[in-house]
PDB file of C-alpha atoms in Angstrom:
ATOM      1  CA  UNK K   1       0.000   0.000   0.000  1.00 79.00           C
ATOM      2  CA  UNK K   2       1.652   3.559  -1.112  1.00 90.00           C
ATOM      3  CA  UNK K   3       2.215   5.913   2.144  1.00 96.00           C
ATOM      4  CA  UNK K   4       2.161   9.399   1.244  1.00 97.00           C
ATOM      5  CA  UNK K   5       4.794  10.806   3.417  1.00 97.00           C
ATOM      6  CA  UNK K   6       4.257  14.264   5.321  1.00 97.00           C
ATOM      7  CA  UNK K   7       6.172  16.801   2.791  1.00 95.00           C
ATOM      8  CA  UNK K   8       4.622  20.039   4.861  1.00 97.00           C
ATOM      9  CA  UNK K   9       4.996  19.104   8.125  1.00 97.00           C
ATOM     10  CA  UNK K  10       6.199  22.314   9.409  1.00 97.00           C
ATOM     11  CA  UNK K  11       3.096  23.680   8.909  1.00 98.00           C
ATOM     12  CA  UNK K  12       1.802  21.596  11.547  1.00 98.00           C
ATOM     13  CA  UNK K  13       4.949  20.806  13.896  1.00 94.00           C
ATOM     14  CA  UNK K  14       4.187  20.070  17.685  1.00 92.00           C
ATOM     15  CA  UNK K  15       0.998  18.898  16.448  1.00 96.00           C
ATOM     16  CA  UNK K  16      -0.176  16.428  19.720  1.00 97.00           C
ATOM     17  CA  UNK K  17      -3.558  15.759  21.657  1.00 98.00           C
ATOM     18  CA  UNK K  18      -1.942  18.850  24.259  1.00 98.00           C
ATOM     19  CA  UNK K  19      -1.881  21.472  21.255  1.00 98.00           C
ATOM     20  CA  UNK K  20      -5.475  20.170  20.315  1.00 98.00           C
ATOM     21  CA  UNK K  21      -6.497  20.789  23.658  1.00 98.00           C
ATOM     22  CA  UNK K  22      -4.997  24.183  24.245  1.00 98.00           C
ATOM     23  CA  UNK K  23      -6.585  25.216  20.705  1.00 97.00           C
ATOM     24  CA  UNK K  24     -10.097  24.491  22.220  1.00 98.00           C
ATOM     25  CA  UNK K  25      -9.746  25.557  25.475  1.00 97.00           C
ATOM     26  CA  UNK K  26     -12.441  27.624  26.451  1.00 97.00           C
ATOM     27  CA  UNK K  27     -14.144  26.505  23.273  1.00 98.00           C
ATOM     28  CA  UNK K  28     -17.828  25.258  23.459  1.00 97.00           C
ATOM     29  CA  UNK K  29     -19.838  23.606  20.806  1.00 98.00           C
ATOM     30  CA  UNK K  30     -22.689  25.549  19.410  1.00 96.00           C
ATOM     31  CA  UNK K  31     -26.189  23.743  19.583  1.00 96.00           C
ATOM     32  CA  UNK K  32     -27.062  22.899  15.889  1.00 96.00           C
ATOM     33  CA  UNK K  33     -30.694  21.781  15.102  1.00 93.00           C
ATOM     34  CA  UNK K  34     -29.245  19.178  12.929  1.00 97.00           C
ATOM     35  CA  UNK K  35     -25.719  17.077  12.492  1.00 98.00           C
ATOM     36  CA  UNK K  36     -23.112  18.542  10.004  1.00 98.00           C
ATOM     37  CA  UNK K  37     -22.843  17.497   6.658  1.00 98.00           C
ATOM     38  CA  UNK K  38     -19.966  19.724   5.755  1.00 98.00           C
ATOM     39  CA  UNK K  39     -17.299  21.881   7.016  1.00 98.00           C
ATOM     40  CA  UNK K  40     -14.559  24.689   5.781  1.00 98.00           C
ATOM     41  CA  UNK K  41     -11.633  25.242   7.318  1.00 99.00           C
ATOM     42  CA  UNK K  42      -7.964  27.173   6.772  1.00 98.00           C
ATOM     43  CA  UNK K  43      -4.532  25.577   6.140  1.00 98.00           C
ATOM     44  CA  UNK K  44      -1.869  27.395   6.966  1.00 98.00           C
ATOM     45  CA  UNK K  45       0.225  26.888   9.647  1.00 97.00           C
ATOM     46  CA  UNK K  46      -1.506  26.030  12.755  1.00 97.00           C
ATOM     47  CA  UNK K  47      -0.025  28.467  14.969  1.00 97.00           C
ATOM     48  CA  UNK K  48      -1.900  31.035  13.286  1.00 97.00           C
ATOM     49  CA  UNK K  49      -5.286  29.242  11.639  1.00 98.00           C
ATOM     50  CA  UNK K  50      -4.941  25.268  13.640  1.00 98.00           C
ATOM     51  CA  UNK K  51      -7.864  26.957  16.283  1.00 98.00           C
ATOM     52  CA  UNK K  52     -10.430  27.828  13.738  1.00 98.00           C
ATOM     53  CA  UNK K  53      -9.992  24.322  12.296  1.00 98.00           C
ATOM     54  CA  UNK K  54      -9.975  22.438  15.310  1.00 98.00           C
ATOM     55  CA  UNK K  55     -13.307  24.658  16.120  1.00 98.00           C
ATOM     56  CA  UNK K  56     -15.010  23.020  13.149  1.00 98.00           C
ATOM     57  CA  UNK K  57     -13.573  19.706  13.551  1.00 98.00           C
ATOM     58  CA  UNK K  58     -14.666  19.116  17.359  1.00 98.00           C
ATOM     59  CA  UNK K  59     -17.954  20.730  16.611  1.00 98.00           C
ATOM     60  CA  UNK K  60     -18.759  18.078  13.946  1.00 98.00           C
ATOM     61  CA  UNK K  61     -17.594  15.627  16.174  1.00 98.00           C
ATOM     62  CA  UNK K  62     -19.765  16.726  19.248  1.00 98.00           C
ATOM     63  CA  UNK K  63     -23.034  15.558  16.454  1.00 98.00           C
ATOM     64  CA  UNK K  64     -21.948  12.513  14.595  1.00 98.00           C
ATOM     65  CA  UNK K  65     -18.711   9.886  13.411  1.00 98.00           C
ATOM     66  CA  UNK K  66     -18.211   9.812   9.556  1.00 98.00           C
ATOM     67  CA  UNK K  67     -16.735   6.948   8.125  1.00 98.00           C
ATOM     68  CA  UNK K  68     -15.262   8.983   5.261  1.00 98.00           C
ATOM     69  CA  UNK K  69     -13.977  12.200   4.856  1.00 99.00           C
ATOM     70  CA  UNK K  70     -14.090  13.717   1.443  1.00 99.00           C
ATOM     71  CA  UNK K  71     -11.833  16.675   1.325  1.00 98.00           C
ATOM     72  CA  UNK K  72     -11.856  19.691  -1.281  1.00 99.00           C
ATOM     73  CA  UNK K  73      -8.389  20.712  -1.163  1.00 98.00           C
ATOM     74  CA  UNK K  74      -7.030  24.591  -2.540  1.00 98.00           C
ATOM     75  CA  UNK K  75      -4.457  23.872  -5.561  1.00 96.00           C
ATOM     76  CA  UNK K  76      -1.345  26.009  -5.300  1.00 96.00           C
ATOM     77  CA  UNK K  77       0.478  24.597  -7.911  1.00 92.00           C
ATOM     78  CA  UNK K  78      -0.391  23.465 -11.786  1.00 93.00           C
ATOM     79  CA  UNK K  79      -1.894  20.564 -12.595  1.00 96.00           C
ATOM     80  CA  UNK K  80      -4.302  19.329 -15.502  1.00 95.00           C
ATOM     81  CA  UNK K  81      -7.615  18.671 -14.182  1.00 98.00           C
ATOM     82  CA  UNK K  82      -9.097  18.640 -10.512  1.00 98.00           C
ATOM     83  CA  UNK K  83      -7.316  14.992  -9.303  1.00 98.00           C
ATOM     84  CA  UNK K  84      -7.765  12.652  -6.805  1.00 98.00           C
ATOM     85  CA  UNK K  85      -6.179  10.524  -4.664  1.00 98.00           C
ATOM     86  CA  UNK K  86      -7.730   6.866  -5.044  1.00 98.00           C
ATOM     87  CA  UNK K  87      -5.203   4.579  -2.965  1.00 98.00           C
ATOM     88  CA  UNK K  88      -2.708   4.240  -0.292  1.00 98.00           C
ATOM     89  CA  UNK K  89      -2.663   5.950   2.933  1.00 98.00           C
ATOM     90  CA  UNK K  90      -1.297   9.607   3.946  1.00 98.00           C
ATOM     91  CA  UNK K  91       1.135   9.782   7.104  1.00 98.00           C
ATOM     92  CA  UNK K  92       0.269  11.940   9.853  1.00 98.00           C
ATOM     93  CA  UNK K  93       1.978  12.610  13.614  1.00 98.00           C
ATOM     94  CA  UNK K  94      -1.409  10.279  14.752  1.00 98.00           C
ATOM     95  CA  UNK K  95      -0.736   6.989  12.773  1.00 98.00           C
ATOM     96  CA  UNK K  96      -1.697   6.751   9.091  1.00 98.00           C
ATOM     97  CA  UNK K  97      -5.153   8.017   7.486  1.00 98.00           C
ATOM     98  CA  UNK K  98      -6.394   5.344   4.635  1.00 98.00           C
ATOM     99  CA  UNK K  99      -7.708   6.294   1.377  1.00 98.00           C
ATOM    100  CA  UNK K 100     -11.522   4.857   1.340  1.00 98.00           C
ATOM    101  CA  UNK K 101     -10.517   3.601  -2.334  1.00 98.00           C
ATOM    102  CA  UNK K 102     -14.016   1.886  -2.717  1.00 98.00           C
ATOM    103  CA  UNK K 103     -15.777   5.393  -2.693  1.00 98.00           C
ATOM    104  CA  UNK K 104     -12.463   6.745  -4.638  1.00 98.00           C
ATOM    105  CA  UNK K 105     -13.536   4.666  -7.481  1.00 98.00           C
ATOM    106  CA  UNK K 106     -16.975   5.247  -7.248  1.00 98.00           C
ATOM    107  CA  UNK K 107     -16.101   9.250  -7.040  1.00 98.00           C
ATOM    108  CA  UNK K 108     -13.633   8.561 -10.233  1.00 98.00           C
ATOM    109  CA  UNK K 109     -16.961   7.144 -12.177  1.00 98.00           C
ATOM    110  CA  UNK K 110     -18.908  10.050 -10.965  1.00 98.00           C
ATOM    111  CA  UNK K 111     -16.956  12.676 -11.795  1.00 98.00           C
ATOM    112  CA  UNK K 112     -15.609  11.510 -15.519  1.00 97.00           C
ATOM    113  CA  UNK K 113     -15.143  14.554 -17.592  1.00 97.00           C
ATOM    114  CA  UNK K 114     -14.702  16.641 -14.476  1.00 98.00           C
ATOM    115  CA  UNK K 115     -11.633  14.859 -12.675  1.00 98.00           C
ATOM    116  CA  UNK K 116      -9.121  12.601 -12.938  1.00 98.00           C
ATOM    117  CA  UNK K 117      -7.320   9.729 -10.711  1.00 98.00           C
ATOM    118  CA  UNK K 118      -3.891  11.561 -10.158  1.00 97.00           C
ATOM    119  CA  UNK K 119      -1.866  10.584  -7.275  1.00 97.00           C
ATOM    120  CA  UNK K 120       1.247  12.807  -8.297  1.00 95.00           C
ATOM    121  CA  UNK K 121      -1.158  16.190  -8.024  1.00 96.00           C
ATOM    122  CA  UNK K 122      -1.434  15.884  -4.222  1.00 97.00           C
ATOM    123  CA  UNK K 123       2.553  14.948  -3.949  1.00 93.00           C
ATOM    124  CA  UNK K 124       3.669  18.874  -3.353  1.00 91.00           C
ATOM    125  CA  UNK K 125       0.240  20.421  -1.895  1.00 96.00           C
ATOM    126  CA  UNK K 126       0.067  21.235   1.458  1.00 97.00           C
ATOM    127  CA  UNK K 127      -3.603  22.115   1.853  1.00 98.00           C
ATOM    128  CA  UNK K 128      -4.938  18.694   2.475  1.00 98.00           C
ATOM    129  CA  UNK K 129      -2.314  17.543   4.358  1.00 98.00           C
ATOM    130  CA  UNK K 130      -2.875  20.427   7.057  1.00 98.00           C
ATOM    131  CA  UNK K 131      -6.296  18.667   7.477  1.00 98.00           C
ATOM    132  CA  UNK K 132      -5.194  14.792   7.907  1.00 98.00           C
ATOM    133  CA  UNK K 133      -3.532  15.353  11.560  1.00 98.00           C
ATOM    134  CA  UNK K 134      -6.878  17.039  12.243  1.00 98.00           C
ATOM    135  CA  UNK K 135      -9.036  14.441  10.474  1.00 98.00           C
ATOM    136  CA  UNK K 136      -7.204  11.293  12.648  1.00 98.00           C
ATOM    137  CA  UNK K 137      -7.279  12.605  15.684  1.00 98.00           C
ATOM    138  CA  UNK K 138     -10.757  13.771  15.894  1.00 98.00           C
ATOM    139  CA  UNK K 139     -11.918  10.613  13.605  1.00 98.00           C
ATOM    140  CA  UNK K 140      -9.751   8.040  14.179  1.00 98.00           C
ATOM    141  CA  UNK K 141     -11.350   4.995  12.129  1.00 98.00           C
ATOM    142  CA  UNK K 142     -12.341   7.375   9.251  1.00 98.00           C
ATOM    143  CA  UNK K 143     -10.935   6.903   6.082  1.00 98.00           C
ATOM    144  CA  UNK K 144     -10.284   9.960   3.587  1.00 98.00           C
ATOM    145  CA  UNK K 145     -11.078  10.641  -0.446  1.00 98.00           C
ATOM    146  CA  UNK K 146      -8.654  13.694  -0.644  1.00 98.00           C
ATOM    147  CA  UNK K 147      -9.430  15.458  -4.359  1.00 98.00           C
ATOM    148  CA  UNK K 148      -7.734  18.531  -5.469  1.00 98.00           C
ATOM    149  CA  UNK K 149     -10.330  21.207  -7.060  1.00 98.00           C
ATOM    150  CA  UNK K 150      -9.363  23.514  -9.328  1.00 98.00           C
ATOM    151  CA  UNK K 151     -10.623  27.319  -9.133  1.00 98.00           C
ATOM    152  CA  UNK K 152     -12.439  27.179 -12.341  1.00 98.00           C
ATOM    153  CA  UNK K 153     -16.233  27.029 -13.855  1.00 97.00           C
ATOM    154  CA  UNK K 154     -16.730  23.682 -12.836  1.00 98.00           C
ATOM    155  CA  UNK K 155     -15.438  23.779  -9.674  1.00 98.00           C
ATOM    156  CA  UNK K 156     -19.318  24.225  -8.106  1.00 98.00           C
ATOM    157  CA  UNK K 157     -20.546  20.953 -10.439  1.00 98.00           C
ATOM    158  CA  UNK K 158     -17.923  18.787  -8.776  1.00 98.00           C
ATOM    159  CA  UNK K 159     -19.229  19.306  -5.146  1.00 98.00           C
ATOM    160  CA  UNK K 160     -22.610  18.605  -6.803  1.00 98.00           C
ATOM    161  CA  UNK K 161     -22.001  16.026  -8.420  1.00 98.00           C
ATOM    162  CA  UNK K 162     -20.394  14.420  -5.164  1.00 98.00           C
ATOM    163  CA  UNK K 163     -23.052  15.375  -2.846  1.00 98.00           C
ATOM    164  CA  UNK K 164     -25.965  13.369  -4.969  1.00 98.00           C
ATOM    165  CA  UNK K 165     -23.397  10.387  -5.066  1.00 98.00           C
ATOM    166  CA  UNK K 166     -23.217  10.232  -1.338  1.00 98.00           C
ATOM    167  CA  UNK K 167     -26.824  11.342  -0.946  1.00 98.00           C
ATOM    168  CA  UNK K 168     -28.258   8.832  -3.541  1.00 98.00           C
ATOM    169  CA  UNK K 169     -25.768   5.542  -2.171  1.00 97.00           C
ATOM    170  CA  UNK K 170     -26.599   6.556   1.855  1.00 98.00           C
ATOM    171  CA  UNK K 171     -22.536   7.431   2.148  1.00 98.00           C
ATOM    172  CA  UNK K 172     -21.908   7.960   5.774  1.00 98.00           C
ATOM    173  CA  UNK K 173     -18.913  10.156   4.435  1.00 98.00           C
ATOM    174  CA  UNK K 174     -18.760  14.478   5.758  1.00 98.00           C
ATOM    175  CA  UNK K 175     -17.387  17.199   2.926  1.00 98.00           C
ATOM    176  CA  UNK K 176     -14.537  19.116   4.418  1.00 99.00           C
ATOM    177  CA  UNK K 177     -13.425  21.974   1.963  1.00 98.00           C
ATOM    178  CA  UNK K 178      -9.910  24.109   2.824  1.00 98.00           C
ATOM    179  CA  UNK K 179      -9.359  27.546   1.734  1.00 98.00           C
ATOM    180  CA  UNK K 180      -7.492  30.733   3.066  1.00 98.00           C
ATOM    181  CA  UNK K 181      -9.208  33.671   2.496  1.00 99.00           C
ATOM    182  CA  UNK K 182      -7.786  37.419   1.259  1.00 98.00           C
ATOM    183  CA  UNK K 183      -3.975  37.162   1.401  1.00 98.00           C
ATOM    184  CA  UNK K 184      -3.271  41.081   1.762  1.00 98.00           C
ATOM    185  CA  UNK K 185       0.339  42.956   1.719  1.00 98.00           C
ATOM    186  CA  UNK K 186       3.588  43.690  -0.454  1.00 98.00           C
ATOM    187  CA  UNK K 187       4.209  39.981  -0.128  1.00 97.00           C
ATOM    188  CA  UNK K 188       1.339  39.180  -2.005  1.00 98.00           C
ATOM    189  CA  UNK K 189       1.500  42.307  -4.412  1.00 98.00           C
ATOM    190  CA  UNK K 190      -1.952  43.356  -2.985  1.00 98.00           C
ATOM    191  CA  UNK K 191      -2.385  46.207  -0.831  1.00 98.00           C
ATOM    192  CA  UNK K 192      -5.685  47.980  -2.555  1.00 97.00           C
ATOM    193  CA  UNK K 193      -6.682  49.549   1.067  1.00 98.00           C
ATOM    194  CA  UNK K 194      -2.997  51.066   1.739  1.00 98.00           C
ATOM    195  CA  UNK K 195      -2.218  50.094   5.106  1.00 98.00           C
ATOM    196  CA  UNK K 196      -3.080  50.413   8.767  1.00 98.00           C
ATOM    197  CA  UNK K 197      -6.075  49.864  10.835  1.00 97.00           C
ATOM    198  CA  UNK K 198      -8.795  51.018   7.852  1.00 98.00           C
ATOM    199  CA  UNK K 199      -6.648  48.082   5.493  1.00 98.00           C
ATOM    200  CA  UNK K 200      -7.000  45.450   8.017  1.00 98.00           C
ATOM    201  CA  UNK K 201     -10.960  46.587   8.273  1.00 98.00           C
ATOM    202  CA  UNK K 202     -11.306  46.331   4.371  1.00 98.00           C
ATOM    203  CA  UNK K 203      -9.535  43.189   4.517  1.00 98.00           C
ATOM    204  CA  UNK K 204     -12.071  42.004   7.012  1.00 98.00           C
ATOM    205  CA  UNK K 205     -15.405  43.243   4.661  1.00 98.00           C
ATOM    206  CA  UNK K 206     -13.478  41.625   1.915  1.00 98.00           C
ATOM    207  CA  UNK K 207     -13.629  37.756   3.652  1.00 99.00           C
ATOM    208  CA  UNK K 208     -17.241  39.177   4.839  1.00 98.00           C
ATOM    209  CA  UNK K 209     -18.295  38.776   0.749  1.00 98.00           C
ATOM    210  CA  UNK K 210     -16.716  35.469   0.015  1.00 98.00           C
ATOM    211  CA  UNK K 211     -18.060  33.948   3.252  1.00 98.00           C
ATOM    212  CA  UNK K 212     -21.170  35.289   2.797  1.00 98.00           C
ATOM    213  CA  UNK K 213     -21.634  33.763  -0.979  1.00 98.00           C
ATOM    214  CA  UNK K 214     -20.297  30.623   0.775  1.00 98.00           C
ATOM    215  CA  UNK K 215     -23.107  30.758   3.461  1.00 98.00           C
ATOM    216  CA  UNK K 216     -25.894  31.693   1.626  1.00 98.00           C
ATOM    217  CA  UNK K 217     -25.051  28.485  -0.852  1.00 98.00           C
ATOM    218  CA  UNK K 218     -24.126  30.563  -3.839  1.00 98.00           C
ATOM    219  CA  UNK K 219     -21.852  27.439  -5.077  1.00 98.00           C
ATOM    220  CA  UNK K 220     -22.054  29.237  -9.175  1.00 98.00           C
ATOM    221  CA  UNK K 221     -20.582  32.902  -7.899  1.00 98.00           C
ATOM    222  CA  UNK K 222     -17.603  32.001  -5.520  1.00 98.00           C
ATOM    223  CA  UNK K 223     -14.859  31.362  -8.113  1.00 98.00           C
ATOM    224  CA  UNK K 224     -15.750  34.847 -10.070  1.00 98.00           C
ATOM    225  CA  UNK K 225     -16.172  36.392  -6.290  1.00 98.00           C
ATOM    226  CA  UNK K 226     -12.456  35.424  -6.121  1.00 98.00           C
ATOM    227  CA  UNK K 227     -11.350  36.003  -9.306  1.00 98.00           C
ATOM    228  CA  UNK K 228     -12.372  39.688  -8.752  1.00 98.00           C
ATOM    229  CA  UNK K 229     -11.406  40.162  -5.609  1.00 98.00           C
ATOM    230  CA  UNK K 230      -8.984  37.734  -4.151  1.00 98.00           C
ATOM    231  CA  UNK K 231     -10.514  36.963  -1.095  1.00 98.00           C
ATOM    232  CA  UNK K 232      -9.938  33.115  -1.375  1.00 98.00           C
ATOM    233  CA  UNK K 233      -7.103  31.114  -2.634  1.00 98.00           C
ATOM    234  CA  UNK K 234      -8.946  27.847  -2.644  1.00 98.00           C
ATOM    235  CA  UNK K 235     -12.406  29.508  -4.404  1.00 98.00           C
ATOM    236  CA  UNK K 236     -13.065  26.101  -6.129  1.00 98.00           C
ATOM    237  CA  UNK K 237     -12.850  23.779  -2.912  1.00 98.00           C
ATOM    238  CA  UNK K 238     -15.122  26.305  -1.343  1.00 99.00           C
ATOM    239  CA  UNK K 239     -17.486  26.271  -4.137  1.00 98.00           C
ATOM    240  CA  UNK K 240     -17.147  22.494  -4.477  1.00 99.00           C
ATOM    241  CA  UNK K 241     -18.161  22.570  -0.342  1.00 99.00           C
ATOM    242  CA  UNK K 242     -20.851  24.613  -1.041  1.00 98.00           C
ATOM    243  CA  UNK K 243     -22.571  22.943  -4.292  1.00 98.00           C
ATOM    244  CA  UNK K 244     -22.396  19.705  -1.880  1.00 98.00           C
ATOM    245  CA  UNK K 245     -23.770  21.687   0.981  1.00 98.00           C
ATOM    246  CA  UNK K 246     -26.916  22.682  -1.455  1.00 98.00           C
ATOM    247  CA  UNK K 247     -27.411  18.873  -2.549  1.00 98.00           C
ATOM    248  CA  UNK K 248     -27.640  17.554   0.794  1.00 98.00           C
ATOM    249  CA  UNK K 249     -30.644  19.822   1.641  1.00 97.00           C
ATOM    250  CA  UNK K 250     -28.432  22.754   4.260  1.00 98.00           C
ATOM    251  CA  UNK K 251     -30.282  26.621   3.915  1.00 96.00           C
ATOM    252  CA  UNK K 252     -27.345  27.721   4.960  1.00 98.00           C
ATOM    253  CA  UNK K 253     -23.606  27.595   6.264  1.00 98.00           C
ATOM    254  CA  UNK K 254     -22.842  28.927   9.716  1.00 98.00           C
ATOM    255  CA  UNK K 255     -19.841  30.532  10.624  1.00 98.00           C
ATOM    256  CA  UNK K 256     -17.895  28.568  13.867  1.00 98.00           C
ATOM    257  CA  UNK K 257     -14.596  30.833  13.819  1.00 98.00           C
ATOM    258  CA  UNK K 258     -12.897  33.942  11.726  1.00 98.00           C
ATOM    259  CA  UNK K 259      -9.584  35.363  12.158  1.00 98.00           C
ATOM    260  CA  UNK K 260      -6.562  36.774  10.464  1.00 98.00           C
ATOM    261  CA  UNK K 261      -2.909  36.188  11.127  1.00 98.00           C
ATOM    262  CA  UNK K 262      -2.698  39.692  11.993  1.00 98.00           C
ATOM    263  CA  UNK K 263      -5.135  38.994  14.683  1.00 97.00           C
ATOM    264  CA  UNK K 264      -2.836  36.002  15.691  1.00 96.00           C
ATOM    265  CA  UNK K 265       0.478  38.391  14.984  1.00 95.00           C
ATOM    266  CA  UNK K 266      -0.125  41.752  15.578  1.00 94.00           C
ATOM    267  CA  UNK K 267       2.385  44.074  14.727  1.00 88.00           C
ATOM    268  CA  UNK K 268       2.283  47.970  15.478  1.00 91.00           C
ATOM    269  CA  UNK K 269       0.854  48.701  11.701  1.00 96.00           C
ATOM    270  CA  UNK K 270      -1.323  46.192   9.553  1.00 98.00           C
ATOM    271  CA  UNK K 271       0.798  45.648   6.469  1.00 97.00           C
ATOM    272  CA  UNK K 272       0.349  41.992   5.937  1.00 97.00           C
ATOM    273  CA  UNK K 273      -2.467  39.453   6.897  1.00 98.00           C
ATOM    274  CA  UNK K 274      -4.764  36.481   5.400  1.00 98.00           C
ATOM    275  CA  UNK K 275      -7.763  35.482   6.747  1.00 98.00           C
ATOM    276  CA  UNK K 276      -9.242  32.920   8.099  1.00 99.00           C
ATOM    277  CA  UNK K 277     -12.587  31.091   8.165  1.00 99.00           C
ATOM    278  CA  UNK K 278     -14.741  28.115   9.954  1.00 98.00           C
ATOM    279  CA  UNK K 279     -17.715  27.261   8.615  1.00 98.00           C
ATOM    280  CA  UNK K 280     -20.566  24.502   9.131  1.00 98.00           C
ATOM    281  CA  UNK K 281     -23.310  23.423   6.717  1.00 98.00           C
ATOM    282  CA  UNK K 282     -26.176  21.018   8.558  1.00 98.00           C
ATOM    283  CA  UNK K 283     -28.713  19.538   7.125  1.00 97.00           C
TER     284      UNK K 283
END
């Protein structure tokens, strides 16, 4: 069985049950009228975004036990087609998470025309593998389905497509889409709001739109949303979260947790930040 070894695992270093447990101390679960269906969550380091994951992660967990976890993953690099990851296992600091290859292949017939098995895609990508640490500890039997979505017009159709395949076979499987929201500063060569406290505020209202399409289910509009604006860098795992959201039956996504690293960071002037987002969708 292929192993995917952990190639970003400074991203996640110390991870243990004791940083898990600081990251939710203080933390209580919010009382949903029904059990999650699908989450979104950040992946950058988890010093500055690991709380608002592990937010959505022990909420879900406080309502029901998937057996899979499909997860939309942000694409940072190029590949040809939206790909996933059909067999092996991926290595985390909590014992190795197994590829549910049965629903893999079932995924790979569902979604011909729209993606691709492709193992290599996910070899140098970091935002799935921020998740699996998450994804054993909190569900330790689970297996995972990790597909890469690109940010394009189709992005929306694949979480479709995947929710009625889970809906219509009675998967006990739970979406989790990543994304990072507006990445603002020099670094990024966007600074449209200057600097300073009034930036950091328009940063903030610029998340506000993107999260707002992503609650209110409008799977068609977030890639465009982040085209325009940049206020997501994984706009086609969000959308994909969302158009599975809308199949399963959820009005609406709910956020758990928002921040930015500059919240997590501060320094005396706002010149650099990306936001964060945790989100729920029940149905």
């Amino acid at each position: 069985m292929p192993i995917r070894q952990q190639q970003a695992s400074n991203f996640y270093s110390g991870a243990s049950q004791a940083w898990i447990e600081k990251a939710l101390r203080g933390f209580e679960v919010s009382k949903l009228e029904k059990a999650p269906v699908a989450g979104l969550v950040p992946h950058a380091g988890w010093e500055f975004s690991g709380a608002v994951a592990a937010k959505v992660y022990q909420s879900i967990k406080a309502y029901r036990t998937p057996d899979t976890v499909i997860c939309f993953g942000t694409v940072h690099q190029n590949i040809p087609d939206n790909a996933i990851y059909c067999r092996g296992a991926w290595e985390t600091p909590f014992g190795k998470m197994s590829v549910d290859e049965a629903l893999a292949d079932r995924l790979l017939q569902r979604l011909s025309g729209l993606a691709e098995r492709n193992e290599s895609a996910h070899e140098h990508e970091h935002s799935i593998e921020v998740q699996m640490p998450f994804l054993k500890y909190f569900f330790p039997e689970a297996r995972a389905v990790p597909i890469s979505i690109l940010p394009d017009e189709r992005a929306h159709l694949v979480g479709r497509r995947v929710g009625e395949l889970v809906k219509e076979e009675s998967y006990n499987a739970l979406i989790i889409g990543t994304t990072d929201l507006t990445h603002y500063g020099d670094a990024y060569f966007f600074t449209r709001a200057g600097y300073g406290h009034e930036a950091h505020e328009w940063m903030k209202r610029n998340d506000a739109r993107i999260i707002g399409l992503a609650s209110a289910l409008r799977d068609d509009e977030i890639v465009a949303e982040a085209e325009s604006n940049r206020n997501a860098c994984g706009a086609g795992a969000m959308a994909a979260t969302a158009g599975a959201a809308k199949v399963f039956g959820c009005r609406a996504g709910q956020v758990v947790a928002y921040t930015t690293s500059y919240d997590m960071a501060p320094e005396r002037e706002f010149r650099l930040g990306v936001g964060y987002v945790g989100m729920l969708f029940c149905a």
